[in-house]
Amino acid sequence: MSDFITPPKHVNFRAKKLFGEMGRIVDGSIAYIDLNGGGPTELHTHEHDHLFIVTEGEARIQLGEENVIIHKDESYLVKGTIPHSCWNNSKDGVTKMIGINVIN
C-alpha cells in the first residue's frame, strides 16, 4: 500500500489521496481503518464538508454527542462546521472508505 500515510492524531488509520480540486470538490482520499481505528482522536471542525462512502465494512461517524453508522455501499455527508470524527464500527475487519472534501 504505497503512498498511504497515517495523518496526525489518528490511530490504525491509513489514507491515500485520490484526486485534487475539481469544481466544488476539494480532494478525495481512500482510507483503510483497522479494528478500533479512526480519528482524529479529538472532534474537529473545518470549512469544507466530507462526503464519506463506505466500500467495505462499517463506519461510525461521531457528530458531537450523536453517532451515525454508515454501512457498506452507503454514503453520508458530514457538515464541516459540526464537530466530528470517523471510526471503524466493524466487528471483524477493516473498514474501507472513500472521503471526498466538498465546498458548498
PDB file of C-alpha atoms in Angstrom, residues 57-63 66-72 74-76 89:
ATOM      1  CA  GLY A  57     -17.038  -2.849   6.485  1.00  0.00           C
ATOM      2  CA  GLU A  58     -18.955  -0.278   8.527  1.00  0.00           C
ATOM      3  CA  ALA A  59     -18.066   3.222   9.772  1.00  0.00           C
ATOM      4  CA  ARG A  60     -19.233   5.207  12.800  1.00  0.00           C
ATOM      5  CA  ILE A  61     -19.245   8.971  12.378  1.00  0.00           C
ATOM      6  CA  GLN A  62     -19.237  10.828  15.688  1.00  0.00           C
ATOM      7  CA  LEU A  63     -21.081  14.152  15.330  1.00  0.00           C
ATOM      8  CA  GLU A  66     -24.586  11.793  18.138  1.00  0.00           C
ATOM      9  CA  ASN A  67     -23.268   8.759  16.211  1.00  0.00           C
ATOM     10  CA  VAL A  68     -24.205   7.870  12.631  1.00  0.00           C
ATOM     11  CA  ILE A  69     -23.487   4.383  11.253  1.00  0.00           C
ATOM     12  CA  ILE A  70     -22.576   4.071   7.564  1.00  0.00           C
ATOM     13  CA  HIS A  71     -22.791   0.542   6.142  1.00  0.00           C
ATOM     14  CA  LYS A  72     -21.042  -0.872   3.074  1.00  0.00           C
ATOM     15  CA  GLU A  74     -23.765   3.747   1.759  1.00  0.00           C
ATOM     16  CA  SER A  75     -22.705   7.397   1.915  1.00  0.00           C
ATOM     17  CA  TYR A  76     -23.126  10.261   4.352  1.00  0.00           C
ATOM     18  CA  ASN A  89     -17.517   0.189  13.506  1.00  0.00           C
TER      19      ASN A  89
END
